[in-house]
mmCIF file of C-alpha atoms in Angstrom:
data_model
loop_
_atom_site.group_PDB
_atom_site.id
_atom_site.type_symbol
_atom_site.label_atom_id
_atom_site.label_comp_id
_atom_site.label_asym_id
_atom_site.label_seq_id
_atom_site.Cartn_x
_atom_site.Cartn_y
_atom_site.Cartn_z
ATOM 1 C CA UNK X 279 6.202 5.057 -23.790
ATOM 2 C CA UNK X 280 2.425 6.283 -24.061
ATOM 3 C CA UNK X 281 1.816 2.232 -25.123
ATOM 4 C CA UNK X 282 3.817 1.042 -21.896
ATOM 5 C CA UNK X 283 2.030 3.055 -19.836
ATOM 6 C CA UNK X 284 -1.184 2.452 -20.730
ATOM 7 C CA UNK X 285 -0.400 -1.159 -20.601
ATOM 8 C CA UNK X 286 0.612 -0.880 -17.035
ATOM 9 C CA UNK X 287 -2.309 1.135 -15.916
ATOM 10 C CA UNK X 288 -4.431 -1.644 -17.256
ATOM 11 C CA UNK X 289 -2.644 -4.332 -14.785
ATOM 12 C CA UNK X 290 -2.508 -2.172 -12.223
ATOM 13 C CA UNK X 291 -6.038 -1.522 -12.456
ATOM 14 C CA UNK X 292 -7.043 -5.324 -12.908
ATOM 15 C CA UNK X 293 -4.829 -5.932 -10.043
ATOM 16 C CA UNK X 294 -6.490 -3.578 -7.840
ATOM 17 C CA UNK X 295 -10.041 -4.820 -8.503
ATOM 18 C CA UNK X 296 -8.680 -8.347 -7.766
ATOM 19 C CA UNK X 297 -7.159 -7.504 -4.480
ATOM 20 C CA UNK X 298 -10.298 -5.942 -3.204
ATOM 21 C CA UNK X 299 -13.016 -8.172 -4.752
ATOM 22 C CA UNK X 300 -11.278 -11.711 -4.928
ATOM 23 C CA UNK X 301 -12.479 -14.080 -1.703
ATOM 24 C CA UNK X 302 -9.161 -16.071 -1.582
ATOM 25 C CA UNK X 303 -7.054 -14.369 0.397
ATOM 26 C CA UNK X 304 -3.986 -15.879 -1.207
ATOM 27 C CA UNK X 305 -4.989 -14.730 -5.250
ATOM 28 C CA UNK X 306 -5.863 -11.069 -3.475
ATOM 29 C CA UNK X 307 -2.133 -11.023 -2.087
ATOM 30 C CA UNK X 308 -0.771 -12.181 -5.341
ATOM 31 C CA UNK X 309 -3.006 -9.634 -7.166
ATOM 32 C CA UNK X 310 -1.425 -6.889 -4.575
ATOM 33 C CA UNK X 311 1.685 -7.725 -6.083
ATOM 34 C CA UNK X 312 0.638 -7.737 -9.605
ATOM 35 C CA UNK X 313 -0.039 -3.951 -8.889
ATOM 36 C CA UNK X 314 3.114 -2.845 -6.366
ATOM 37 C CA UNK X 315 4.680 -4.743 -9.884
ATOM 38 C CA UNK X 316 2.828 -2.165 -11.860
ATOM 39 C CA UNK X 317 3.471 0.918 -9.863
ATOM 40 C CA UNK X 318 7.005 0.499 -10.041
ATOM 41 C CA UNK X 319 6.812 0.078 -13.774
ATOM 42 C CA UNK X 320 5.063 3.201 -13.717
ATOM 43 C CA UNK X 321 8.309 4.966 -11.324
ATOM 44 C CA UNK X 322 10.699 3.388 -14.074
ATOM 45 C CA UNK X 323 8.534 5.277 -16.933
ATOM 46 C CA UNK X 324 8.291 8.489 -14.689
ATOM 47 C CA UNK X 325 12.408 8.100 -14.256
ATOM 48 C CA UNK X 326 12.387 7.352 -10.725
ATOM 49 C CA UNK X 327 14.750 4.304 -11.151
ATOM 50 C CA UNK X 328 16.138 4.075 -7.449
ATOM 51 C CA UNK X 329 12.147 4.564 -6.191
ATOM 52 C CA UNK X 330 11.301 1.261 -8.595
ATOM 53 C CA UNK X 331 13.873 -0.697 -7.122
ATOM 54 C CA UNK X 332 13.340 0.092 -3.692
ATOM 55 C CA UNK X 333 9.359 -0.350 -4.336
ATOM 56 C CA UNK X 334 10.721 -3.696 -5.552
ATOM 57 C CA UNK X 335 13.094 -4.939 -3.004
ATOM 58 C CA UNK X 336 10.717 -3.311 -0.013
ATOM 59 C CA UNK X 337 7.204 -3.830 -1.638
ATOM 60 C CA UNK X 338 7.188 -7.583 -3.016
ATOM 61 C CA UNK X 339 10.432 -8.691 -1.444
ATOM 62 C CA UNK X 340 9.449 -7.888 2.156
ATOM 63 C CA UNK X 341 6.000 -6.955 2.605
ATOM 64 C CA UNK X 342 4.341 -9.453 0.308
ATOM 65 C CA UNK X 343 6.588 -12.294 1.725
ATOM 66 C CA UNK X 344 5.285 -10.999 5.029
ATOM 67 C CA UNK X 345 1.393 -10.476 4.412
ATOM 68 C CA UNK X 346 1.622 -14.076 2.523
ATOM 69 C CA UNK X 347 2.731 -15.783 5.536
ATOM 70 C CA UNK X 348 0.335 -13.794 7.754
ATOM 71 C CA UNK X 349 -2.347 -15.356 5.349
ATOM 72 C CA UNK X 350 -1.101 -19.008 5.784
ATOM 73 C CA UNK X 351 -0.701 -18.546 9.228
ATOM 74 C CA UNK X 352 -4.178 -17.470 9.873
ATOM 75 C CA UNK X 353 -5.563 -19.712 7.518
ATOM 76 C CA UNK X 354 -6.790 -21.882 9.542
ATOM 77 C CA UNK X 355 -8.881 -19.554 11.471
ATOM 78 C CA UNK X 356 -10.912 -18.234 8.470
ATOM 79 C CA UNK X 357 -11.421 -22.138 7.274
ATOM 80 C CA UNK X 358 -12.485 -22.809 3.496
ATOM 81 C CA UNK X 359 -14.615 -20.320 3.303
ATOM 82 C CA UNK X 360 -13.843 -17.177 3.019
ATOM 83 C CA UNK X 361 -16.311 -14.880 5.034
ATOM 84 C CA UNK X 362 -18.521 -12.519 3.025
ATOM 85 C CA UNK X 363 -17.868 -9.762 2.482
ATOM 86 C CA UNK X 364 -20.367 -6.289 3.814
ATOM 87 C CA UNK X 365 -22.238 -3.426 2.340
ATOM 88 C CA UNK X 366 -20.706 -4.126 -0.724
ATOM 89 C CA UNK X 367 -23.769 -1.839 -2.494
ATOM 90 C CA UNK X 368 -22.760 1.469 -0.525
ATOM 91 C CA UNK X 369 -19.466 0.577 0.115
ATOM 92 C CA UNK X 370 -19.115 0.656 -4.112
ATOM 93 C CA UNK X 371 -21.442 3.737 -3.914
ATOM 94 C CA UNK X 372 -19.076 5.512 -1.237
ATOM 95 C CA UNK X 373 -16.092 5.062 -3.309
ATOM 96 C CA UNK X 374 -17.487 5.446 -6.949
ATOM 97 C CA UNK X 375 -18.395 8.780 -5.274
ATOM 98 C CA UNK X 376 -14.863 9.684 -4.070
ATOM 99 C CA UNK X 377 -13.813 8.885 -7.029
ATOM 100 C CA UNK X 378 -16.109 11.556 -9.272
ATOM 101 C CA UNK X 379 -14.946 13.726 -6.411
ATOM 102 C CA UNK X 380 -11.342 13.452 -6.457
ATOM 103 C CA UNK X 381 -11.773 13.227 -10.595
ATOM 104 C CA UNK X 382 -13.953 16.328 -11.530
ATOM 105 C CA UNK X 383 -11.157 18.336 -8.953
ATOM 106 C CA UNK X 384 -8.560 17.494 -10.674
ATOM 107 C CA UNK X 385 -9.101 16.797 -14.475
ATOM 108 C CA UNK X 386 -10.011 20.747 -15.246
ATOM 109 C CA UNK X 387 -6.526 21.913 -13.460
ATOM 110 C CA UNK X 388 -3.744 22.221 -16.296
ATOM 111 C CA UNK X 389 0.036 21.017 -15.687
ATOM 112 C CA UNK X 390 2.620 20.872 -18.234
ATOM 113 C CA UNK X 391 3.345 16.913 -19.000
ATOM 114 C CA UNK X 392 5.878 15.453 -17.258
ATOM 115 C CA UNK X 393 8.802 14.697 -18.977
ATOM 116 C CA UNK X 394 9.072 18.627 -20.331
ATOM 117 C CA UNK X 395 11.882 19.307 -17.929
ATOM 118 C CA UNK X 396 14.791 17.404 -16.340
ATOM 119 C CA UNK X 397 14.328 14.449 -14.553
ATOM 120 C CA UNK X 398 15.461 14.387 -11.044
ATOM 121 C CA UNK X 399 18.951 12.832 -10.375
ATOM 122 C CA UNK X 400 19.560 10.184 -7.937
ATOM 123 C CA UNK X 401 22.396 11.985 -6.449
ATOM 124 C CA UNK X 402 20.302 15.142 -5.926
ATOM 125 C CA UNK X 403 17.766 12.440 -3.899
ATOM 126 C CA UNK X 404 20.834 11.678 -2.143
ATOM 127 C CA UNK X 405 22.280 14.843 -0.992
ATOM 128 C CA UNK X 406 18.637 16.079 -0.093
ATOM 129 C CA UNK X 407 17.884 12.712 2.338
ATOM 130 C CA UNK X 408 21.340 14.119 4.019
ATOM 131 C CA UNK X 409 21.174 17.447 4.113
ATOM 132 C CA UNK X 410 17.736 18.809 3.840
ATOM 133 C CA UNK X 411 15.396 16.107 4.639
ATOM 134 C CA UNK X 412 18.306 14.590 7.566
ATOM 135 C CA UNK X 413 15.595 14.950 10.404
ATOM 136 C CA UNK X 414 12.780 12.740 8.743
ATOM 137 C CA UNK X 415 15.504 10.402 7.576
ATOM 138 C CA UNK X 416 16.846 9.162 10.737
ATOM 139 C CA UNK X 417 13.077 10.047 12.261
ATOM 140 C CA UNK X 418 12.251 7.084 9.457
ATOM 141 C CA UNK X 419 15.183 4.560 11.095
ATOM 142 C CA UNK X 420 13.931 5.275 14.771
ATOM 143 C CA UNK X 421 10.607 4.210 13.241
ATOM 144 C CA UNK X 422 12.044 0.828 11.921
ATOM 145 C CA UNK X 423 13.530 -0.188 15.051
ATOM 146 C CA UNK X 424 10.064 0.885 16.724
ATOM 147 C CA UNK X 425 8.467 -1.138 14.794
ATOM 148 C CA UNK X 426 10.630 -3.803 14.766
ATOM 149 C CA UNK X 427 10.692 -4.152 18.162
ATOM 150 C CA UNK X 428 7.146 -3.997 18.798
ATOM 151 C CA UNK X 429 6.779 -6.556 16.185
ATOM 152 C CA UNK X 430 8.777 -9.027 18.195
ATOM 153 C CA UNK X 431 7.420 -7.887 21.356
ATOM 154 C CA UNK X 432 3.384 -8.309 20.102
ATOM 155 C CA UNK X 433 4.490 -11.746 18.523
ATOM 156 C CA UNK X 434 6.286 -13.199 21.261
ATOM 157 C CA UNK X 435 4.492 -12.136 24.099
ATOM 158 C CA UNK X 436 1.721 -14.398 22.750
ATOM 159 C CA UNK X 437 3.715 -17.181 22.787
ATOM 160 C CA UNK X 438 5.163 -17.034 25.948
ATOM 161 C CA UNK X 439 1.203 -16.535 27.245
ATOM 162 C CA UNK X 440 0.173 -19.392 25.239
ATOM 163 C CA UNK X 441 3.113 -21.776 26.645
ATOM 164 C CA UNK X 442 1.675 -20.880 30.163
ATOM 165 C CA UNK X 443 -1.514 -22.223 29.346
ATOM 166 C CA UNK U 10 3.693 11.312 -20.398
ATOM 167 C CA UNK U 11 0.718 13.177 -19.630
ATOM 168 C CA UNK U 12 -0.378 13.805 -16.142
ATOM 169 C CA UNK U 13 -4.364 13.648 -16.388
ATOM 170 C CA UNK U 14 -4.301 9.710 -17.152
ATOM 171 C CA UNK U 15 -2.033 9.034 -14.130
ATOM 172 C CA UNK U 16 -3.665 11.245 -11.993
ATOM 173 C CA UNK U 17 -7.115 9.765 -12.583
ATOM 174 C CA UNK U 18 -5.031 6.213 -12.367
ATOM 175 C CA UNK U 19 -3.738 6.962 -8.881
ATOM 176 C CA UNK U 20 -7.596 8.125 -8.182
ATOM 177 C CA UNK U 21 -8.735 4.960 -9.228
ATOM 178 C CA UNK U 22 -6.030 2.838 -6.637
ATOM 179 C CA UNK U 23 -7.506 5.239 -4.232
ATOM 180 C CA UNK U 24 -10.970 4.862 -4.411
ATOM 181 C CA UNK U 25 -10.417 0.868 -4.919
ATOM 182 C CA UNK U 26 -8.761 0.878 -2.044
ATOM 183 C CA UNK U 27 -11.538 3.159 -0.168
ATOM 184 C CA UNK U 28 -13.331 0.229 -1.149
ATOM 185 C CA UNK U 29 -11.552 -2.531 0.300
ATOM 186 C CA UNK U 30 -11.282 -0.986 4.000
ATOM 187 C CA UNK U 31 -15.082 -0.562 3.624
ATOM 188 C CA UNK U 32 -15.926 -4.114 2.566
ATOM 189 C CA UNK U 33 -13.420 -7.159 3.597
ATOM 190 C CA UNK U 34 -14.418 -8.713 6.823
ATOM 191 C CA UNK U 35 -10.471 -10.187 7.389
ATOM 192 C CA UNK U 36 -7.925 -8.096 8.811
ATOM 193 C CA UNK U 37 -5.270 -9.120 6.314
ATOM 194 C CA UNK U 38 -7.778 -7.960 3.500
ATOM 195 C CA UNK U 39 -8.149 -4.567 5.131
ATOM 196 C CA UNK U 40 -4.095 -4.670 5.087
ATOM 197 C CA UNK U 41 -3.863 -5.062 1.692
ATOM 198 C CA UNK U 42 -6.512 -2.322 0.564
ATOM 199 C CA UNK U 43 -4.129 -0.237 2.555
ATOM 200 C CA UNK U 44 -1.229 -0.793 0.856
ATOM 201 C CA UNK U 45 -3.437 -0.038 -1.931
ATOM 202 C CA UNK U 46 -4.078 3.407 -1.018
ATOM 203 C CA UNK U 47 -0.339 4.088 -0.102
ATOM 204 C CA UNK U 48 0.714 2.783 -3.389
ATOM 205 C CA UNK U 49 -2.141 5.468 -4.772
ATOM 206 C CA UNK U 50 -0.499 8.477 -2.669
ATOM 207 C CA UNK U 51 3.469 7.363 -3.636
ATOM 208 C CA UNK U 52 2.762 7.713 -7.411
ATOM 209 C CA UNK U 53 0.995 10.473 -6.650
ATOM 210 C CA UNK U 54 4.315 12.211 -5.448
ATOM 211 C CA UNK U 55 6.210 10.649 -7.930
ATOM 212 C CA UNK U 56 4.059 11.830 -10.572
ATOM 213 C CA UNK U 57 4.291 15.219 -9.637
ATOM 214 C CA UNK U 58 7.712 15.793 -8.657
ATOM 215 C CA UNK U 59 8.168 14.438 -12.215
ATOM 216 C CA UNK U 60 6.400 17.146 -13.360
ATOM 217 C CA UNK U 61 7.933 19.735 -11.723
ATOM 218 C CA UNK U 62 11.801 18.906 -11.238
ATOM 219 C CA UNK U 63 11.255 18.342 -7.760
ATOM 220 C CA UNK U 64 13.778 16.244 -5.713
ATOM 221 C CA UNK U 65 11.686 15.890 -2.570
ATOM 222 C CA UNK U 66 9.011 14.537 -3.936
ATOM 223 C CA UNK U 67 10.738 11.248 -4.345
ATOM 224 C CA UNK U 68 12.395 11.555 -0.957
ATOM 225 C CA UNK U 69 8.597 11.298 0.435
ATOM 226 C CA UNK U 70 7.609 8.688 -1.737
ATOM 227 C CA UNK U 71 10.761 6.824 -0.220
ATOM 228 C CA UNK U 72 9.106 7.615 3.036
ATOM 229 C CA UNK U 73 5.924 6.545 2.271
ATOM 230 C CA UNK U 74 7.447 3.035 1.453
ATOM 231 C CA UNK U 75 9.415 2.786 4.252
ATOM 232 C CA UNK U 76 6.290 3.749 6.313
ATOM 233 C CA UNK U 77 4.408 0.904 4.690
ATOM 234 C CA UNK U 78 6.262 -1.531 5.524
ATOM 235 C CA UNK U 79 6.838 -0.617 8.991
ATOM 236 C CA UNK U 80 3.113 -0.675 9.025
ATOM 237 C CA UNK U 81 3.050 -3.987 7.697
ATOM 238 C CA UNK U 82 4.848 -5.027 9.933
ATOM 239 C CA UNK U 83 3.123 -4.274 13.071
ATOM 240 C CA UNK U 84 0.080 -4.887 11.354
ATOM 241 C CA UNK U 85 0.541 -8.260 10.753
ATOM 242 C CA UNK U 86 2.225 -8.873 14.331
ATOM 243 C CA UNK U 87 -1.284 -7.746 15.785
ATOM 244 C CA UNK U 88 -3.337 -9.712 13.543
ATOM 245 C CA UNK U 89 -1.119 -12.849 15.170
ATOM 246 C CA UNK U 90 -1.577 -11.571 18.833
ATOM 247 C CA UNK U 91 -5.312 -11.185 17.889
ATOM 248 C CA UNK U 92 -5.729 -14.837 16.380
ATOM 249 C CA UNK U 93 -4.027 -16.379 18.917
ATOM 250 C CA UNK U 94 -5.831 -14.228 21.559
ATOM 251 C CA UNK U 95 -9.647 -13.880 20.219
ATOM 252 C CA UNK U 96 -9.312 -16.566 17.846
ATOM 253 C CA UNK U 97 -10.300 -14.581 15.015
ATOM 254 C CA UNK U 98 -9.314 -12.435 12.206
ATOM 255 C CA UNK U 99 -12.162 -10.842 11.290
ATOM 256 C CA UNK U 100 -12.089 -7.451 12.070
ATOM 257 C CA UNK U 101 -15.723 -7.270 13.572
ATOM 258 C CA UNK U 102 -15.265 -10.193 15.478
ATOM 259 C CA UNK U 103 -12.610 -8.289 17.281
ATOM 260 C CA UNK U 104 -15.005 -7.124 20.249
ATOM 261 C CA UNK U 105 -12.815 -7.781 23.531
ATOM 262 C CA UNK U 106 -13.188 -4.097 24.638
ATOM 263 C CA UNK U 107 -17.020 -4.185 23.657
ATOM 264 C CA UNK U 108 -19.197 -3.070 26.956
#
């Protein structure tokens, strides 16, 4: 388990470099998916089967799909070469920094490991996302037609703009 | 599984992806270091609810992937508008409102 882990921290991590440091836009996508691949690895080893799945279906079935065509589509626009990239000096100083931050806040803090007491049940998730957590939950599915509809709406009120020209 | 290693894991997806906003000149890129950081905050919550028996913890991370891709979404419907538009998907080419 310790072995698996470690294993997928190491492609997540590789993957993460990749997606912010390759200049293909195309290999940076693929890396993104290399690491939403990881992180759901990781769910499955923290027990969070239904999470994995959904990170699955949601993460590299839909959004990847999507940001992949959104690269091909603009593809054209960027031409061959890809445009370089800024401040990469204090950029990698800025978040090197966070980093230490974030790291020397949390590393002396002591929790027990996880795994010491029950994993969480899928249909305790269940009853909580319609019982306790209701109000976010349909909150969420107002937000997907939002955004679904403003999708179209953005998209397609291009075209109709562009057809006039 | 010990939590120190993930923890400073999820740091490391954060800062990386702290990173990418700061650098990539293309819209998409600056997408994908946010998905980046999202993915950094959901195993965050899953980590800990792990940790402490906690049921809502994975209810948020469901949230914060159902979030994501809503953001993709219309993310990647106003990258279109803008290419088509300014002809560009470079985020500091993006200057209509400029004065």
């Amino acid at each position: 388990m310790l072995l698996a882990s470690a294993l997928l921290a190491l492609l997540i991590l590789t993957g993460a470099v990749w997606v912010v440091t390759l200049r293909n836009l195309f290999r940076a996508a693929l890396s993104l998916g290399l690491v939403l691949l990881g992180v759901a690895g990781l769910f499955l080893l923290l027990e969070a089967e239904f999470l994995a799945f959904a990170q699955i279906l949601v993460y590299v079935g839909a959004v990847l799909t999507l940001i992949i065509f959104a690269v091909m589509l603009t593809a054209k626009l960027q031409g061959s070469a890809a445009p370089a990239s800024r401040q990469q000096i204090p950029a990698a100083a800025v978040s090197v920094g966070l980093f230490a931050a974030l790291a020397s806040a949390t590393q002396p803090l002591v929790w027990p490991a996880a795994g010491s007491s029950a994993a969480v049940s899928l249909v305790a998730l269940g009853q909580q996302l319609v019982t306790t957590l209701v109000l976010p939950f349909e909150v969420i599915s107002l937000v997907f037609v939002a955004a679904a509809v403003g999708a179209i709406a953005l998209a397609a009120s291009g075209q109709s703009e562009d057809r006039q020209h | 599984m010990p939590v120190q290693p993930l923890l400073l894991l999820s740091h490391a997806l954060f800062s990386l992806g702290v990173y990418g906003i700061l650098t990539r000149r293309n819209a998409v890129g600056l997408l994908l270091a946010v998905e980046l950081i999202l993915n950094a905050a959901a195993l965050n919550f899953v980590l800990f609810g792990r940790v402490f028996a906690h049921v809502q913890a994975q209810a948020f991370a469901l949230f914060i992937i159902a979030l994501a891709a809503c953001e993709a979404v219309v993310g990647l419907a106003i990258i279109l508008a803008l290419s088509r538009h300014a002809k560009t998907v470079l985020a500091d080419q993006a200057d209509l409102l400029r004065g």
